[in-house]
Tab-separated table of C-alpha atoms and ligand atoms in Angstrom:
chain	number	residue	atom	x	y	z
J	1	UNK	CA	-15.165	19.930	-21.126
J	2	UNK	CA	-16.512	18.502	-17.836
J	3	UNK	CA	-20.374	20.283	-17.667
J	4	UNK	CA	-19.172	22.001	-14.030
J	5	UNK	CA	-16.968	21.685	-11.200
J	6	UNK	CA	-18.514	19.435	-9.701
J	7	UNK	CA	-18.548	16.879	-12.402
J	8	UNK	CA	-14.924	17.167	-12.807
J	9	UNK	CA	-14.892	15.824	-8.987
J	10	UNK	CA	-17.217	13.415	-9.410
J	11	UNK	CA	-15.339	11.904	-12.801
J	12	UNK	CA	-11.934	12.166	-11.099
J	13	UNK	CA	-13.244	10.422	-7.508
J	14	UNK	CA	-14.591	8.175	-9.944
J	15	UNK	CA	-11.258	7.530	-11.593
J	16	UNK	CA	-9.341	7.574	-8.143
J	17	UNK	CA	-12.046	4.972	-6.109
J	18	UNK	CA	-12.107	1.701	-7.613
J	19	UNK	CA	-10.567	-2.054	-7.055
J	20	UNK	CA	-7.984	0.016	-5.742
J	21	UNK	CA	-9.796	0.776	-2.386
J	22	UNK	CA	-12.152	-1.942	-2.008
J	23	UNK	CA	-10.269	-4.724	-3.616
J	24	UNK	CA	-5.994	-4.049	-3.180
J	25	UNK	CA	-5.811	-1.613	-0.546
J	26	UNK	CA	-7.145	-4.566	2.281
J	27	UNK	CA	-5.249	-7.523	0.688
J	28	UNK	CA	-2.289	-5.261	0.440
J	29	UNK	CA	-2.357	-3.637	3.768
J	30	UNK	CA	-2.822	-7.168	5.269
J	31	UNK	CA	-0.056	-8.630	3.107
J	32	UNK	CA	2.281	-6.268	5.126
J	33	UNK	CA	1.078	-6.740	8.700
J	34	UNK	CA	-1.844	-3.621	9.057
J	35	UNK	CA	-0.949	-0.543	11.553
J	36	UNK	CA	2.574	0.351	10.249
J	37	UNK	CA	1.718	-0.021	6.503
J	38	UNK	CA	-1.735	2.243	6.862
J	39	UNK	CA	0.310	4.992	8.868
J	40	UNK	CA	3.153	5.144	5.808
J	41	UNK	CA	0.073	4.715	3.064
J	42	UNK	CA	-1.614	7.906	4.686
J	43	UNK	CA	1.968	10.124	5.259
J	44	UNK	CA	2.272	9.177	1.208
J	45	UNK	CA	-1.139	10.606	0.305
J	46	UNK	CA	-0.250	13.635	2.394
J	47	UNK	CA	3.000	14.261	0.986
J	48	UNK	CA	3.520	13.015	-2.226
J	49	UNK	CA	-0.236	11.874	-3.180
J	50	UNK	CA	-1.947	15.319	-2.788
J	51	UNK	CA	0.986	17.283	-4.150
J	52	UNK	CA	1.558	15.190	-7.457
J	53	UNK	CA	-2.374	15.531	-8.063
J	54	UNK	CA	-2.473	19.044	-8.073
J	55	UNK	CA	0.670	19.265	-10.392
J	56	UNK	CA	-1.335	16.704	-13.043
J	57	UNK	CA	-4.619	18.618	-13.066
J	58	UNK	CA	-2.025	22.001	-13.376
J	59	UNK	CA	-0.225	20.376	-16.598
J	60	UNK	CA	-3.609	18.660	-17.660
J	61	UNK	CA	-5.549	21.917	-17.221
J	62	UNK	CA	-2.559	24.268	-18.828
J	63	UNK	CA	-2.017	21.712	-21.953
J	64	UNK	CA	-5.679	21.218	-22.855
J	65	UNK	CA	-4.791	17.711	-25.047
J	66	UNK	CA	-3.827	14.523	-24.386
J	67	UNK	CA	-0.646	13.916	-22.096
J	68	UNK	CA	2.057	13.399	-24.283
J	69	UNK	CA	0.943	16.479	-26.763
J	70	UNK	CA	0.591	18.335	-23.611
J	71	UNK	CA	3.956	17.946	-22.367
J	72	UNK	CA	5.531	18.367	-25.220
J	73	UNK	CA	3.677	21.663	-26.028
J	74	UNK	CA	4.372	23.091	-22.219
J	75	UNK	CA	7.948	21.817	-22.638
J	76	UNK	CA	8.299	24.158	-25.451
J	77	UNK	CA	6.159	27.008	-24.139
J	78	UNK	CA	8.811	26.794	-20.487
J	79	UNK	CA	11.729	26.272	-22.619
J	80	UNK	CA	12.372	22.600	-21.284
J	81	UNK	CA	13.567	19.465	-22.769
J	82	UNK	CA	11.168	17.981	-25.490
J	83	UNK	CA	11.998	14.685	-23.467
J	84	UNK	CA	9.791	15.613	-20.801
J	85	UNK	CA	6.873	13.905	-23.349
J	86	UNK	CA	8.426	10.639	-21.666
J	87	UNK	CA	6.566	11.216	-19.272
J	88	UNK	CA	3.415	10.876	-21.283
J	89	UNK	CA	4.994	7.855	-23.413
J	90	UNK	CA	5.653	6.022	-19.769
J	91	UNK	CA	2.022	6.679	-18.706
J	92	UNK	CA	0.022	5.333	-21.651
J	93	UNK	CA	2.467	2.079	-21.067
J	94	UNK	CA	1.928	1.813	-17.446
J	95	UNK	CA	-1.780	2.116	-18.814
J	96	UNK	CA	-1.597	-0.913	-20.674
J	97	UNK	CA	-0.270	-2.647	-17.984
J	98	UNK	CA	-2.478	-1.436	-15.169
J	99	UNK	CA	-5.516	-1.946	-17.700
J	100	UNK	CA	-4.842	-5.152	-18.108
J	101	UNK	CA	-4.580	-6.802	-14.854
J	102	UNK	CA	-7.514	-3.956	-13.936
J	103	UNK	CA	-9.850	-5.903	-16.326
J	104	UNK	CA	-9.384	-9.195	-15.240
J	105	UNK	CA	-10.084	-8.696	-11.578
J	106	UNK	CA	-13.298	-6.373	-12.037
J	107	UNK	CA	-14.183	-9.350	-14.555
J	108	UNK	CA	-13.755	-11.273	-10.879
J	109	UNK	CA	-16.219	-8.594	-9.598
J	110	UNK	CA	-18.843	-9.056	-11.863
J	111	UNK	CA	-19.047	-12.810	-11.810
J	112	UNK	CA	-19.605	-12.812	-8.252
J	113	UNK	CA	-22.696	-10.460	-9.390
J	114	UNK	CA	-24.097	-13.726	-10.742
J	115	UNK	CA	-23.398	-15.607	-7.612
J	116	UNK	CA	-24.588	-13.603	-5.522
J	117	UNK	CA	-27.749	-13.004	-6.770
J	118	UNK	CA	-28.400	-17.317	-7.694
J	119	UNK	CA	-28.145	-17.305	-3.574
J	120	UNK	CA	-24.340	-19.251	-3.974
J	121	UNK	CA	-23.258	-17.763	-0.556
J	122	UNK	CA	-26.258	-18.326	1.422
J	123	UNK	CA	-25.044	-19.812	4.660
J	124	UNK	CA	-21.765	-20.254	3.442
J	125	UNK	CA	-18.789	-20.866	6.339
J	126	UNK	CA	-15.128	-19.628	5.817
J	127	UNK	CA	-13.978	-22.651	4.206
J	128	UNK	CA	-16.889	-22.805	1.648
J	129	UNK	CA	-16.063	-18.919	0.935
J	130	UNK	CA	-12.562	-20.339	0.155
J	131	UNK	CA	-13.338	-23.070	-2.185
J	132	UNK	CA	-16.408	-21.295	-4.377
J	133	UNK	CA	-12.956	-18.710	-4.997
J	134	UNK	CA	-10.682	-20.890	-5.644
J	135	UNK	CA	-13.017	-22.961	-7.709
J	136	UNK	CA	-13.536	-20.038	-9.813
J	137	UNK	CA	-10.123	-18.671	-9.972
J	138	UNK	CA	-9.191	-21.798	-11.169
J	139	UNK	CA	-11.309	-21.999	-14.451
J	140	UNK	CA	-9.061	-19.691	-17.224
J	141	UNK	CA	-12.562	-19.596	-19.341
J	142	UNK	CA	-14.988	-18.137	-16.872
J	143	UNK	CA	-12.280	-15.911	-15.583
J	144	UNK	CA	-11.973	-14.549	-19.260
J	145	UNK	CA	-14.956	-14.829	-20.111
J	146	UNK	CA	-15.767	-12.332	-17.614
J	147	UNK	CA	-12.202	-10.333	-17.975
J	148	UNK	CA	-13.593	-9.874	-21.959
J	149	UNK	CA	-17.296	-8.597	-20.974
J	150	UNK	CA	-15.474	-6.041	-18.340
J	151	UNK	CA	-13.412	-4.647	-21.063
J	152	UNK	CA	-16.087	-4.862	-24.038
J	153	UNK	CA	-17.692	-2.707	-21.383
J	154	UNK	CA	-14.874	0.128	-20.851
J	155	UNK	CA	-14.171	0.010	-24.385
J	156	UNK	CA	-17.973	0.844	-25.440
J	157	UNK	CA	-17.935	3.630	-22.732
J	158	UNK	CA	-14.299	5.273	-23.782
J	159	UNK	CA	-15.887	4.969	-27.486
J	160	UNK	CA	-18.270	7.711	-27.152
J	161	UNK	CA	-16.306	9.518	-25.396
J	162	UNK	CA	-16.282	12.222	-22.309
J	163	UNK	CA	-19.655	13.334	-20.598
J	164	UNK	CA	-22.166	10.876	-20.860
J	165	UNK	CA	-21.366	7.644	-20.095
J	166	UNK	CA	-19.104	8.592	-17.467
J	167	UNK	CA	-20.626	11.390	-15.890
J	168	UNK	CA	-23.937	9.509	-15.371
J	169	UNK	CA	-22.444	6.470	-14.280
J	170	UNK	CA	-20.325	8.586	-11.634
J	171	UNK	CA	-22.883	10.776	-9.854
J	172	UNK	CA	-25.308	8.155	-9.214
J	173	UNK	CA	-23.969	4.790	-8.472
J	174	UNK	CA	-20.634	6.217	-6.340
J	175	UNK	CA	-23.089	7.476	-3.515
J	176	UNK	CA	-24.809	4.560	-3.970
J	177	UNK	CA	-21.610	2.812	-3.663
J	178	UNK	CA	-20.913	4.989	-0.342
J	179	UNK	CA	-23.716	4.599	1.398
J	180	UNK	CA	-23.729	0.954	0.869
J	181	UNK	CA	-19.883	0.679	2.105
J	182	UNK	CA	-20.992	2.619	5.778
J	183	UNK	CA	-24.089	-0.342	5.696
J	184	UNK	CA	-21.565	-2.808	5.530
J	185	UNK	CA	-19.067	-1.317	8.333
J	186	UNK	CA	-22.067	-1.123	10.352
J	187	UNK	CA	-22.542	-4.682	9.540
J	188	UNK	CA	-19.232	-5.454	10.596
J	189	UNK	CA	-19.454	-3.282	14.019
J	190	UNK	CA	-21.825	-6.383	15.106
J	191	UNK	CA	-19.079	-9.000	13.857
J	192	UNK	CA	-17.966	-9.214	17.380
J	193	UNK	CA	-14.241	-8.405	16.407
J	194	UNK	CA	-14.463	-4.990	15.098
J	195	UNK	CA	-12.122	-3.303	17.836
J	196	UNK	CA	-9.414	-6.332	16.427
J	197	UNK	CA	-9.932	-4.971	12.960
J	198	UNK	CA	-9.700	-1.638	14.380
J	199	UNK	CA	-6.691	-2.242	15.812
J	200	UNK	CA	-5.254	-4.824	13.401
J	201	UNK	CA	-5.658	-1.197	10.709
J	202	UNK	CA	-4.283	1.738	13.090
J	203	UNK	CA	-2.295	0.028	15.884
J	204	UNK	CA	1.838	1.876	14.855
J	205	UNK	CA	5.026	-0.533	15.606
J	206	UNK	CA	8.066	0.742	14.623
J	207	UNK	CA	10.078	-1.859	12.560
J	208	UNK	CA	7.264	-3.684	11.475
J	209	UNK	CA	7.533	-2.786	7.995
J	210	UNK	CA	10.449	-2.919	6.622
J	211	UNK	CA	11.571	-0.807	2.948
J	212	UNK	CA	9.646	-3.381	0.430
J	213	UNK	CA	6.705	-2.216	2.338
J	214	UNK	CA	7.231	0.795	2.345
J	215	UNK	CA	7.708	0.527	-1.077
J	216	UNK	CA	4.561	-0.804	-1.153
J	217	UNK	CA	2.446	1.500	0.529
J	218	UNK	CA	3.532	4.396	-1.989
J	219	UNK	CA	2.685	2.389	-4.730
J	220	UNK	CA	-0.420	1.607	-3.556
J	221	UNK	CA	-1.053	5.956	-2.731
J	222	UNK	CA	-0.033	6.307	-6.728
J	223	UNK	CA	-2.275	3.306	-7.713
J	224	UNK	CA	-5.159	4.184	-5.490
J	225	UNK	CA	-4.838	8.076	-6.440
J	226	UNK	CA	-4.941	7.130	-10.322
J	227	UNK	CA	-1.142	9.304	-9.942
J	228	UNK	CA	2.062	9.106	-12.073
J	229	UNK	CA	0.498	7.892	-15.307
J	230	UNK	CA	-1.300	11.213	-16.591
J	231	UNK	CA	-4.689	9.689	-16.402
J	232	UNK	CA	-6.016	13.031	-13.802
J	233	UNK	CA	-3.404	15.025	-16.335
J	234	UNK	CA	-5.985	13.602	-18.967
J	235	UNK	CA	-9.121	14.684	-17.119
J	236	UNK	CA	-7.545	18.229	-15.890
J	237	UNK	CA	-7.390	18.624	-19.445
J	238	UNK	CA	-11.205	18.631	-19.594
J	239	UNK	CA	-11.227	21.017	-16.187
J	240	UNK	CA	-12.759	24.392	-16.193
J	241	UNK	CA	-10.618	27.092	-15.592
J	242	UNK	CA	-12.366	28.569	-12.546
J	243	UNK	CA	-12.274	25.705	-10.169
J	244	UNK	CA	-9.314	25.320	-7.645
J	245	UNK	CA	-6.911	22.788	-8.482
J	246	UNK	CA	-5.374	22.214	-4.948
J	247	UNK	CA	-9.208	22.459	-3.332
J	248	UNK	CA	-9.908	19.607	-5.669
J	249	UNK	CA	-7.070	17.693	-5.704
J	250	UNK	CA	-6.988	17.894	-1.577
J	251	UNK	CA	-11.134	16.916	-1.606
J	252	UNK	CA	-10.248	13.866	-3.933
J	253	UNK	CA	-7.527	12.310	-2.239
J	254	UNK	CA	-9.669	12.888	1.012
J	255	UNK	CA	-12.694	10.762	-0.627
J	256	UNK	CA	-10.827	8.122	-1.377
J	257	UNK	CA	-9.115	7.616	1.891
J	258	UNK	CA	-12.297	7.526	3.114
J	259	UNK	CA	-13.648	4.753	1.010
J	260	UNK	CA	-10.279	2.775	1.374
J	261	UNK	CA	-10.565	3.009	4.959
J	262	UNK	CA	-14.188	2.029	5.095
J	263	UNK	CA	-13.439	-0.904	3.513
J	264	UNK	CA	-10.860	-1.993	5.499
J	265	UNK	CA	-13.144	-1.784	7.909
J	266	UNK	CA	-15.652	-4.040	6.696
J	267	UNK	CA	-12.742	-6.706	5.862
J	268	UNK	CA	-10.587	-7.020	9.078
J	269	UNK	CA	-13.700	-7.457	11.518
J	270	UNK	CA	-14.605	-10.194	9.211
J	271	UNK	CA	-11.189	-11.856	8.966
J	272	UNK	CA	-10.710	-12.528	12.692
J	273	UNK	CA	-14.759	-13.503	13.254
J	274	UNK	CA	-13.884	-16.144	10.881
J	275	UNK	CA	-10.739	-16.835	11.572
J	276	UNK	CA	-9.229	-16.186	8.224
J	277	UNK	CA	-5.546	-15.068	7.392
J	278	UNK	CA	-5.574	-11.034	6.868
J	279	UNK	CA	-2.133	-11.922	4.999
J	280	UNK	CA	-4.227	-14.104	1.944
J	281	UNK	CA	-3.640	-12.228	-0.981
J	282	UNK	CA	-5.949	-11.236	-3.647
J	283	UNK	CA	-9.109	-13.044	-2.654
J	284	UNK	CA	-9.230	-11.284	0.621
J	285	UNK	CA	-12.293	-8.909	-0.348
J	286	UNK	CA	-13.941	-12.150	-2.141
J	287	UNK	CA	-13.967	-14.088	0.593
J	288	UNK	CA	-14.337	-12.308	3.304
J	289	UNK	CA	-17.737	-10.386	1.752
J	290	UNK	CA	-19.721	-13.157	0.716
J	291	UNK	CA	-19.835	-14.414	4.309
J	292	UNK	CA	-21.196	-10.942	5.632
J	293	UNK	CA	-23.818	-11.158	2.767
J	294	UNK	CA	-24.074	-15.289	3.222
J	295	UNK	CA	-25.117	-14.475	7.085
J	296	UNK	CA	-27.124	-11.230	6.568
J	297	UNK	CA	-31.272	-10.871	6.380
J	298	UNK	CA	-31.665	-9.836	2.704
J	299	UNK	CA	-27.913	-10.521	1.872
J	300	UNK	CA	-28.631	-12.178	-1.196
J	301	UNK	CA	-29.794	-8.497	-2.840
J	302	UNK	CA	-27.287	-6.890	-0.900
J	303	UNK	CA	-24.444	-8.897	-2.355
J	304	UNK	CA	-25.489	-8.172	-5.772
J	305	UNK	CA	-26.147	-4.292	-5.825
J	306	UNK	CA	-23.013	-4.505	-4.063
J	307	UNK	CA	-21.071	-5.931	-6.310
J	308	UNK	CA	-23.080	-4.449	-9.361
J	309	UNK	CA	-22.001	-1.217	-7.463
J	310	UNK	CA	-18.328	-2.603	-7.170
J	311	UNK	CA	-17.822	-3.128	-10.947
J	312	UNK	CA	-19.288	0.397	-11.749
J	313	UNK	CA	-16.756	1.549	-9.397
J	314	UNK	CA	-14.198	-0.175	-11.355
J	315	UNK	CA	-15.477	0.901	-14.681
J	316	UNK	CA	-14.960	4.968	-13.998
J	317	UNK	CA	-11.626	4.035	-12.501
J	318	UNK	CA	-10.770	1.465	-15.969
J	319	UNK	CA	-11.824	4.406	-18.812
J	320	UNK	CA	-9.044	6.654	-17.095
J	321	UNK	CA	-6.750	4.370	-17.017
J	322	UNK	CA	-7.394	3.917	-20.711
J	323	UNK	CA	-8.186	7.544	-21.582
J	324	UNK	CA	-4.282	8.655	-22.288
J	325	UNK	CA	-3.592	6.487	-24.341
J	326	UNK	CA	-6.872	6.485	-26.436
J	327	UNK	CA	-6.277	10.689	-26.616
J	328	UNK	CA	-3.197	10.102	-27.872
J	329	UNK	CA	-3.989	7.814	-30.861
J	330	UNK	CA	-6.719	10.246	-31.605
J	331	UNK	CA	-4.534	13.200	-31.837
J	332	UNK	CA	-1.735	11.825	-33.164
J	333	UNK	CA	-2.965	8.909	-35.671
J	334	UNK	CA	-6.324	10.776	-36.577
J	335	UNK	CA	-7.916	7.427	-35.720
J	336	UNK	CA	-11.741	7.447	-35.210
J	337	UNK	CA	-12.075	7.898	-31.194
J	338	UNK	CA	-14.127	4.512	-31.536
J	339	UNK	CA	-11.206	2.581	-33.422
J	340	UNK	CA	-8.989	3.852	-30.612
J	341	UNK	CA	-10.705	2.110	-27.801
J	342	UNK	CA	-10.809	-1.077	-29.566
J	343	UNK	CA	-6.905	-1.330	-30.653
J	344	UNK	CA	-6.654	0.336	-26.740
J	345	UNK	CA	-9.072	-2.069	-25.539
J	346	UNK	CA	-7.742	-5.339	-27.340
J	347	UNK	CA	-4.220	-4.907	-26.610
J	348	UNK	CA	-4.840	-4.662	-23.024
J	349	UNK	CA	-7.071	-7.489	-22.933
J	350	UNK	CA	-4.291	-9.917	-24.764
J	351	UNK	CA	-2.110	-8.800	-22.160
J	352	UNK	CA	-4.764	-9.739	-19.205
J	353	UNK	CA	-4.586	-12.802	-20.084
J	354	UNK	CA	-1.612	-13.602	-18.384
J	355	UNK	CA	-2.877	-12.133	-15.117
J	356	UNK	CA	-6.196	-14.329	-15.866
J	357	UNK	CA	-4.075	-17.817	-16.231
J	358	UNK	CA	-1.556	-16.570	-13.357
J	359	UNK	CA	-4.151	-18.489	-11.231
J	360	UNK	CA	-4.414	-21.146	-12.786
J	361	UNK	CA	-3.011	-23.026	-15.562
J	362	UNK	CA	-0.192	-20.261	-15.450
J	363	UNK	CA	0.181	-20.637	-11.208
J	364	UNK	CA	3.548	-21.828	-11.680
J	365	UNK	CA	4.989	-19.516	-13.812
J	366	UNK	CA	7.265	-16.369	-12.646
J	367	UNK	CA	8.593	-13.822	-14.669
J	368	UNK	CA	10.256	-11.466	-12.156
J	369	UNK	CA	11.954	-13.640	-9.531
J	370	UNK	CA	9.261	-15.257	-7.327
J	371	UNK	CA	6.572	-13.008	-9.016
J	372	UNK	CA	3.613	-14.237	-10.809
J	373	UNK	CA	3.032	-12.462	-14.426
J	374	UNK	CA	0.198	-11.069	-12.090
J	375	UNK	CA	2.358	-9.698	-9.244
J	376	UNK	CA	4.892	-8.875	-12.042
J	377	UNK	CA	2.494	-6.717	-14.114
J	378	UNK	CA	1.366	-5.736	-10.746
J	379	UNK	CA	4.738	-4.606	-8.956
J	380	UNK	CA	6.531	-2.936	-12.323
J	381	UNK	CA	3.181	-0.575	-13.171
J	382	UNK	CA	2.471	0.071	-9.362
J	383	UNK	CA	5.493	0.210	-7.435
J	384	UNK	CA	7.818	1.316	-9.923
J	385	UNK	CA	6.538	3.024	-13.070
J	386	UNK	CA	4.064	5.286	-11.331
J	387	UNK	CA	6.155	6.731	-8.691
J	388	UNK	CA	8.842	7.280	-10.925
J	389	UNK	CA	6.006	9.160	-13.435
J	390	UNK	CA	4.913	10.902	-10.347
J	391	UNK	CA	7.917	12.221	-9.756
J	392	UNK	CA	8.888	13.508	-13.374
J	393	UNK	CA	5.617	15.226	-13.606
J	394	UNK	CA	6.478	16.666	-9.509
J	395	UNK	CA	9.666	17.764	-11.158
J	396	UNK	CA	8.392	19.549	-14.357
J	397	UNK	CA	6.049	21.093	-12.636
J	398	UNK	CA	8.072	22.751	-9.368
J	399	UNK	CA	11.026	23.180	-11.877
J	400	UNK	CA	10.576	23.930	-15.475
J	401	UNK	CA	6.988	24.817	-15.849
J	402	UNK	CA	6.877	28.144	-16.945
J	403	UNK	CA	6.176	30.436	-13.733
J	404	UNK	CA	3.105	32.637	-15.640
J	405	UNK	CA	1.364	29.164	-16.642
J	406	UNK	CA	2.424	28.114	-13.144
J	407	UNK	CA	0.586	31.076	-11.637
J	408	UNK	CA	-2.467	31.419	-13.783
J	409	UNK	CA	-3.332	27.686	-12.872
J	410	UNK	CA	-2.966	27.420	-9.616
J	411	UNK	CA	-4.082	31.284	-8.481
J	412	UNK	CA	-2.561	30.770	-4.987
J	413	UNK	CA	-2.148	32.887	-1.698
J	414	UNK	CA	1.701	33.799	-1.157
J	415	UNK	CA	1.612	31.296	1.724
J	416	UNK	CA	-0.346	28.464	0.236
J	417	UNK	CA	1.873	29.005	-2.758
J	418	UNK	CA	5.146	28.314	-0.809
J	419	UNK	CA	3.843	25.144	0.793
J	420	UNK	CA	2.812	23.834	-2.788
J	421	UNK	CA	6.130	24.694	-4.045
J	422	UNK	CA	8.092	23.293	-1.274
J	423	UNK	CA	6.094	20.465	-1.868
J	424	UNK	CA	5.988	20.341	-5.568
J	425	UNK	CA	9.948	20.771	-5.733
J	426	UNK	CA	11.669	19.200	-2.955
J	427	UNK	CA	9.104	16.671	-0.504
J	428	UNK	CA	7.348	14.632	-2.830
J	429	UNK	CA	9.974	13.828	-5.430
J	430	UNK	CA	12.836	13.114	-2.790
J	431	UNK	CA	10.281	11.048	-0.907
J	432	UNK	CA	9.965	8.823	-4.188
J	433	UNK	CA	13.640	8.753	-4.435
J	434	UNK	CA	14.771	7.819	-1.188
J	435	UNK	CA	12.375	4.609	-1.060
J	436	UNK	CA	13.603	3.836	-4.338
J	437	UNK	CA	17.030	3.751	-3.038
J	438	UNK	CA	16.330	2.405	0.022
J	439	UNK	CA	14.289	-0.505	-1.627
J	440	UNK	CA	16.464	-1.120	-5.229
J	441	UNK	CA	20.010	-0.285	-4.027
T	501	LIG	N1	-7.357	4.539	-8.871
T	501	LIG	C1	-7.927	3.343	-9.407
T	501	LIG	C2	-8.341	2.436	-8.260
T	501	LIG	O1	-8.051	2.737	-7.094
T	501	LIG	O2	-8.951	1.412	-8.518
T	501	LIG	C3	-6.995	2.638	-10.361
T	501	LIG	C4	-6.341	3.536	-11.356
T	501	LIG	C5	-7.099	4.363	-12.178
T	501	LIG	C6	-4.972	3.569	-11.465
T	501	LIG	C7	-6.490	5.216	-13.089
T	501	LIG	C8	-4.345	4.397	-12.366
T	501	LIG	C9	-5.119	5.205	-13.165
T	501	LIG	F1	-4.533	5.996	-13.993
């Protein structure tokens, strides 16, 4: 059990804020053209983001064990289908995945810990930012050399278990993290082309994006959220019964907007002062930083608590992702919570591997047409297996739960109630289906 409300928000911010806000939410919003995406990324959180959350921490909260023991036991308790555990088999897959491509770009994160602090950026111009990346990117034994101390890491921390590790690690370093972040936008507000960023981020054309991106701004809301794959089910789970789910859910989902946002905002200035391509990909956020902290008094020590801060960031958001599936084995094998992690830990390290050689000796290769084993890995967890776990779990929850459990958990006004269960039952889950139609049919 979390040691208080608060900690539960603290250790599910920390799950939600991660790579996912600093590192994919830029590249991915400037992969598909800015205003139009960020408008259809926020109407996501709104609608489908905040409403699946509270439903997780609801089925967490009411099941008390890991996800797929959970569902099965409310399943029976609501007199539902025991297939409803799917959902918890589909998350602690969608783990794996996530995990592994997780690992190997935080491993990215933490090298450039080293670099920044040996003074590597110092006075470095856009085209040097490039080539140190690419340079990097391109050697498969750093790049797992570092993917394999990033998930030693997690593995250690998931080992012994809830309340320690993470809830230190969360209620320092995110502020830290935060405050650091609003530095940096300040930073950029001196860039000379913050108002371009600005507008590059909120400026709405219609038919701009088209249903892929769409597509892709929902599966970033899931991804960023830490939705569809009962990682917050996992942590409602440890939740104490007197704290208010949608409160939380709503304050969560508000955080990390926030630190998504701020981000952005630090990136785009710095794209059009240097003339870089705010379409670029994945290197986006490591390029475009090391020229603020290349140009700034003191950046050298700023680059490295920042990306020391970065990878702690990505390890609270890496244990949840692991956390299902590491319950599981524990309940269900009676495997030491230590041996878990490791067989958790090791699988989805093999797996990272092909998202470590994807840029390099791999580059080449696709597995889904056009699609990197990266962006494969990538586009099946994010874009697909989330939303579609997001929307079981929206489903069980509006439909089959069992209305006393329903009510207990959530202890709603009569109004509030009818806007969560309009929400719950209808919005959010035919707002996942209609962009899977539109996009796959
Ligand atoms: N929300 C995390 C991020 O934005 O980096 C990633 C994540 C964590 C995804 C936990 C899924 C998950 F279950």
């Amino acid at each position: 059990m979390w040691s208080s409300r608060l900690m539960f928000v603290l250790a599910a911010a920390g799950s939600a804020v991660g790579l996912g806000n600093i590192w994919r939410f830029p590249y991915i919003a400037g992969a598909n053209g800015g205003g139009s995406f960020v408008l259809v990324y926020l109407l996501c959180i709104a609608i489908i983001g905040i409403p699946i959350m509270t439903s997780e921490i609801l089925l967490g909260r009411a099941g008390r064990q890991s996800p797929i023991h959970s569902m099965r036991d409310l399943a029976r308790q609501s007199g539902a289908s025991p297939m409803w555990q799917l959902i918890g088999w589909m998350g602690a897959l969608a783990g794996f995945m996530i995990l592994s491509f997780y690992g190997v770009i935080a491993g990215w994160a933490m090298a450039y810990i080293v670099s920044s602090a040996q003074g590597t950026f110092t006075g470095v111009d856009a085209a040097q930012a490039t080539a140190i990346f690419n340079g990097f990117i391109g050697d498969p034994f750093e790049v797992v050399a570092w993917q394999t101390v990033f998930m030693v890491m997690t593995v250690v921390i998931v080992a012994r278990g809830v309340g320690e590790g993470i809830e230190t690690a969360v209620k320092y370093l995110m502020p830290a993290l935060f405050i650091l972040l609003i530095a940096l936008v300040v930073y950029a507000m001196f860039s000379g082309h913050f108002m371009e960023g600005v507008r590059f981020l909120f400026s709405f054309h219609r038919g701009e994006l088209g249903w892929d991106g769409v597509l892709m701004a929902m599966g970033q809301a899931f991804f960023t959220l830490s939705l569809g794959m009962a990682a917050i089910m996992t942590y409602g789970a440890y939740m104490p019964k007197d704290a208010s789910i949608v409160g939380t859910a709503t304050t969560i989902a508000l955080l990390d907007t926030l630190v998504a946002v701020l981000a952005a905002l630090v990136i785009f200035p710095l794209v059009f002062a240097n003339g870089l391509e705010s379409s670029s990909g994945p290197g986006l956020m490591f390029v475009t930083l090391p020229l603020a902290f290349g140009h700034m008094t003191g950046g050298q020590i700023f680059g490295t608590v920042f990306f020391i801060l970065v990878t702690f960031a990505a390890v609270t958001s890496s244990i949840s992702i692991m956390e299902p599936a590491v319950a599981w084995l524990v309940e269900r094998l009676y495997v030491p919570r230590k041996w878990a992690a490791i067989v958790v830990g090791g699988v989805a390290w093999a797996l990272g591997l092909g998202t470590a050689f994807s840029f390099n000796i791999w580059s080449d290769v696709t597995i889904l047409p056009g699609k990197s084993f990266f962006d494969t890995m990538d586009f099946v967890s994010n874009n697909v297996m989330l939303p579609l776990g997001g929307m079981l779990i929206a489903l069980f929850a509006g439909w089959f739960l069992d209305a006393k459990i329903r009510n207990d958990e959530l202890a709603l006004s009569p109004g509030m109630f009818a806007i969560w269960r309009v929400l719950v039952r209808f919005v959010a889950p035919a707002a996942v289906f209609v962009v899977f139609v539109m996009t796959f049919v």
